[in-house]
XYZ file of C-alpha atoms in Angstrom:
271
model
C -100.024 -75.890 -22.431
C -100.418 -74.966 -26.122
C -101.480 -77.660 -28.625
C -99.108 -76.128 -31.176
C -96.208 -77.291 -28.999
C -96.924 -80.978 -29.587
C -93.754 -81.273 -31.757
C -91.755 -80.482 -28.607
C -93.331 -83.494 -26.896
C -92.416 -85.643 -29.901
C -88.831 -84.388 -29.669
C -88.580 -85.007 -25.927
C -90.054 -88.479 -26.363
C -87.417 -89.319 -28.970
C -84.682 -88.019 -26.659
C -85.931 -90.175 -23.789
C -86.024 -93.229 -26.045
C -82.770 -92.743 -27.953
C -80.380 -90.433 -26.092
C -80.749 -90.927 -22.349
C -80.845 -94.766 -22.289
C -77.736 -94.978 -24.494
C -75.912 -92.494 -22.252
C -76.667 -94.705 -19.259
C -75.589 -97.786 -21.223
C -72.220 -96.178 -21.960
C -71.520 -96.019 -18.207
C -72.063 -99.759 -17.817
C -69.608 -102.599 -18.579
C -72.010 -104.080 -21.145
C -70.084 -102.477 -24.008
C -66.290 -102.559 -24.232
C -63.543 -101.854 -26.745
C -64.506 -101.094 -30.314
C -68.210 -101.727 -29.649
C -68.199 -98.992 -26.996
C -66.568 -96.503 -29.364
C -68.954 -97.319 -32.219
C -71.908 -96.829 -29.888
C -70.426 -93.588 -28.577
C -69.814 -92.263 -32.100
C -73.461 -92.910 -32.972
C -74.540 -91.374 -29.665
C -72.463 -88.252 -30.269
C -73.890 -87.795 -33.756
C -77.482 -88.205 -32.610
C -77.255 -86.147 -29.412
C -74.698 -83.474 -30.269
C -75.362 -82.982 -33.984
C -78.813 -84.234 -34.996
C -80.738 -83.255 -31.845
C -78.489 -80.401 -30.667
C -80.128 -77.527 -32.527
C -83.616 -78.947 -32.215
C -83.326 -79.287 -28.455
C -81.470 -76.024 -27.878
C -84.015 -73.965 -29.768
C -86.874 -75.875 -28.148
C -85.349 -74.836 -24.811
C -85.364 -71.278 -26.129
C -89.054 -71.508 -27.013
C -90.132 -73.041 -23.703
C -88.145 -70.423 -21.799
C -90.385 -67.783 -23.362
C -93.601 -69.810 -23.195
C -94.041 -72.614 -20.674
C -94.465 -75.997 -22.317
C -96.593 -77.576 -19.593
C -99.684 -76.481 -17.680
C -99.371 -75.519 -14.013
C -100.530 -78.902 -12.743
C -97.657 -80.510 -14.673
C -95.090 -77.805 -13.987
C -92.662 -80.338 -12.528
C -92.088 -81.596 -16.073
C -90.597 -78.211 -16.993
C -88.098 -78.721 -14.165
C -87.430 -82.257 -15.435
C -86.389 -80.834 -18.807
C -84.260 -78.142 -17.146
C -82.502 -80.331 -14.598
C -82.433 -83.820 -16.113
C -82.520 -83.474 -19.902
C -80.513 -80.268 -20.401
C -77.141 -81.625 -19.164
C -77.135 -84.314 -21.866
C -76.941 -81.463 -24.394
C -74.393 -79.354 -22.538
C -76.843 -76.938 -20.918
C -76.343 -76.342 -17.214
C -79.662 -76.188 -15.326
C -81.375 -72.790 -15.003
C -78.539 -70.834 -16.616
C -80.033 -70.532 -20.097
C -83.280 -69.131 -18.709
C -81.487 -66.693 -16.414
C -79.096 -65.446 -19.084
C -81.594 -65.260 -21.927
C -84.739 -64.066 -20.187
C -83.214 -62.079 -17.345
C -80.464 -60.301 -19.267
C -80.260 -60.784 -23.040
C -83.804 -59.675 -23.847
C -83.688 -56.942 -21.236
C -80.486 -55.441 -22.646
C -81.087 -56.354 -26.319
C -77.387 -57.115 -26.975
C -76.327 -53.654 -25.837
C -73.152 -53.053 -23.812
C -74.597 -54.194 -20.467
C -75.401 -57.622 -21.939
C -72.679 -60.080 -20.841
C -72.905 -61.740 -24.265
C -73.027 -58.489 -26.249
C -71.248 -58.521 -29.599
C -70.957 -54.731 -29.856
C -67.517 -54.330 -28.294
C -65.922 -56.787 -30.735
C -64.813 -56.474 -34.368
C -67.566 -58.562 -35.924
C -65.970 -59.192 -39.327
C -62.807 -60.579 -37.740
C -61.943 -64.189 -36.908
C -59.738 -62.856 -34.125
C -62.666 -60.878 -32.755
C -64.845 -63.981 -32.850
C -62.237 -66.054 -31.000
C -61.925 -63.310 -28.368
C -65.713 -63.209 -28.008
C -66.128 -66.969 -27.585
C -63.108 -67.253 -25.284
C -64.363 -64.490 -23.023
C -67.764 -66.108 -22.693
C -66.300 -69.565 -22.049
C -64.094 -68.347 -19.219
C -65.907 -65.259 -17.911
C -69.505 -65.606 -19.119
C -70.821 -67.041 -15.865
C -68.999 -64.405 -13.812
C -70.204 -61.546 -16.017
C -73.801 -62.768 -15.962
C -73.720 -63.243 -12.183
C -72.327 -59.731 -11.654
C -75.013 -58.300 -13.955
C -77.761 -59.730 -11.741
C -75.951 -59.165 -8.436
C -75.247 -55.488 -9.154
C -78.955 -54.960 -9.865
C -80.063 -56.921 -6.795
C -81.965 -59.398 -8.954
C -81.658 -62.152 -6.394
C -84.025 -64.612 -8.060
C -81.905 -64.696 -11.197
C -78.424 -64.812 -9.673
C -79.457 -67.567 -7.266
C -80.944 -69.679 -10.071
C -77.896 -69.043 -12.227
C -75.424 -69.952 -9.480
C -77.290 -72.982 -8.167
C -77.723 -74.431 -11.654
C -74.132 -73.853 -12.743
C -72.532 -75.159 -9.546
C -74.887 -78.141 -9.410
C -73.690 -79.184 -12.851
C -70.042 -78.882 -11.788
C -70.747 -80.984 -8.684
C -72.592 -83.580 -10.756
C -69.661 -83.835 -13.173
C -67.211 -84.173 -10.264
C -69.232 -87.046 -8.798
C -69.598 -88.747 -12.175
C -65.863 -88.334 -12.826
C -65.242 -90.229 -9.597
C -67.409 -93.038 -11.001
C -65.943 -92.955 -14.524
C -64.054 -89.851 -15.620
C -63.441 -90.753 -19.312
C -67.147 -91.369 -19.950
C -68.134 -88.231 -18.031
C -65.669 -86.196 -20.081
C -67.166 -87.490 -23.329
C -70.843 -87.434 -22.323
C -71.124 -84.251 -20.269
C -68.012 -82.049 -20.142
C -67.209 -81.910 -23.866
C -70.896 -81.326 -24.785
C -70.943 -78.504 -22.195
C -68.028 -76.722 -23.889
C -69.454 -77.502 -27.338
C -72.873 -76.086 -26.396
C -71.429 -72.793 -25.188
C -69.347 -72.387 -28.330
C -72.378 -73.107 -30.537
C -74.581 -70.694 -28.573
C -72.022 -67.923 -28.896
C -71.578 -68.682 -32.593
C -75.327 -68.274 -33.008
C -75.452 -65.070 -30.981
C -72.485 -63.669 -32.915
C -74.228 -64.275 -36.236
C -77.596 -63.005 -35.012
C -76.068 -59.758 -33.746
C -73.194 -59.173 -36.157
C -74.822 -56.390 -38.199
C -75.544 -53.147 -36.366
C -77.151 -49.955 -37.625
C -74.710 -47.266 -36.349
C -77.511 -44.703 -36.263
C -79.785 -47.025 -34.257
C -77.501 -49.477 -32.441
C -80.443 -51.247 -30.817
C -81.349 -52.454 -34.313
C -78.644 -55.107 -34.222
C -80.539 -58.221 -35.279
C -81.282 -59.879 -38.611
C -83.652 -62.371 -40.216
C -82.882 -65.550 -42.154
C -85.759 -66.804 -44.307
C -86.503 -69.636 -46.747
C -84.007 -71.985 -45.133
C -84.493 -75.524 -43.759
C -83.016 -74.243 -40.495
C -86.312 -72.556 -39.667
C -88.192 -75.832 -39.984
C -85.630 -77.701 -37.896
C -85.178 -75.015 -35.231
C -88.654 -73.559 -34.753
C -88.347 -70.413 -36.913
C -85.291 -69.206 -35.023
C -84.065 -67.482 -38.185
C -86.534 -64.623 -37.727
C -84.395 -63.083 -35.009
C -85.429 -59.455 -35.458
C -89.076 -60.452 -35.160
C -88.262 -62.463 -32.058
C -86.576 -59.503 -30.360
C -89.501 -57.263 -31.227
C -92.118 -59.813 -30.094
C -90.293 -62.231 -27.760
C -93.457 -63.877 -26.422
C -94.840 -64.606 -29.897
C -95.360 -68.311 -30.597
C -92.882 -69.622 -33.129
C -95.662 -70.623 -35.548
C -96.887 -66.998 -35.666
C -93.495 -65.475 -36.438
C -93.556 -65.768 -40.283
C -96.928 -63.992 -40.372
C -95.556 -61.199 -38.193
C -92.577 -60.935 -40.547
C -94.930 -60.384 -43.500
C -96.793 -57.662 -41.617
C -93.600 -55.755 -40.810
C -91.745 -55.863 -44.130
C -92.242 -52.132 -44.711
C -91.113 -51.252 -41.197
C -88.029 -53.457 -41.503
C -87.094 -51.830 -44.807
C -87.407 -48.388 -43.226
C -85.268 -49.438 -40.252
C -82.716 -51.150 -42.553
C -83.080 -54.549 -40.896
C -81.105 -57.075 -42.931
C -82.859 -60.220 -44.154
C -80.907 -63.107 -45.674
C -82.535 -65.718 -47.890
C -81.459 -69.343 -48.174
C -78.718 -69.204 -45.521
C -78.680 -69.380 -41.734
C -76.430 -68.762 -38.735
C -74.587 -72.073 -38.566
């Protein structure tokens, strides 16, 4: 849809060549014993460490701006329903949560993943935050949409989440240890990582202007790897802005950010 998104196609191509075929191989009897575990260790590193951030933040970008043109829209659904589960993302839920709630509420109290009610310089507060989202995040997000009669979002959220659970149940019947390692553990890992990122992005709040609760991280390799995700204040101000345009927007708004006391960190990032 946008020629600047060609790196996303390169990433998805690599995933289809490296990640998905190996995941299928791990379900077969071709590999056994130590050879299976060596292959799995390599698979886990590549899929859950090397590609994890790249894919997750690509998903973020293509939730805001569709990757494919209308005549190839089915490919967007392919990414959502087929590719996402390999990285711990349940289908449709990221889009519903992020686009339907998080950007609408801007991390304020009505946001099911809001950091404001927690002590944000406390390890205990962080553990409470992550634990609540792991066990109650789906419920809270569903109730947010249901109470506002936003049927499109709560149906997508519910269908995607429950479809993943059903898929895992079926795959556990086929081979539960492999399903645990390939889909269930990455699911838990992904939600912890996402909440860790959200916690860091929204840890610092201006008490006089609580809606100014985001930061920027600049001059860090993370921005190259994860599509300029470090410029989080800019993203909340201009959520539809293409990731390649974000640094320029940051330069334009330096004076405004100084006036609003928006924190910018150099050389470090969220994770």
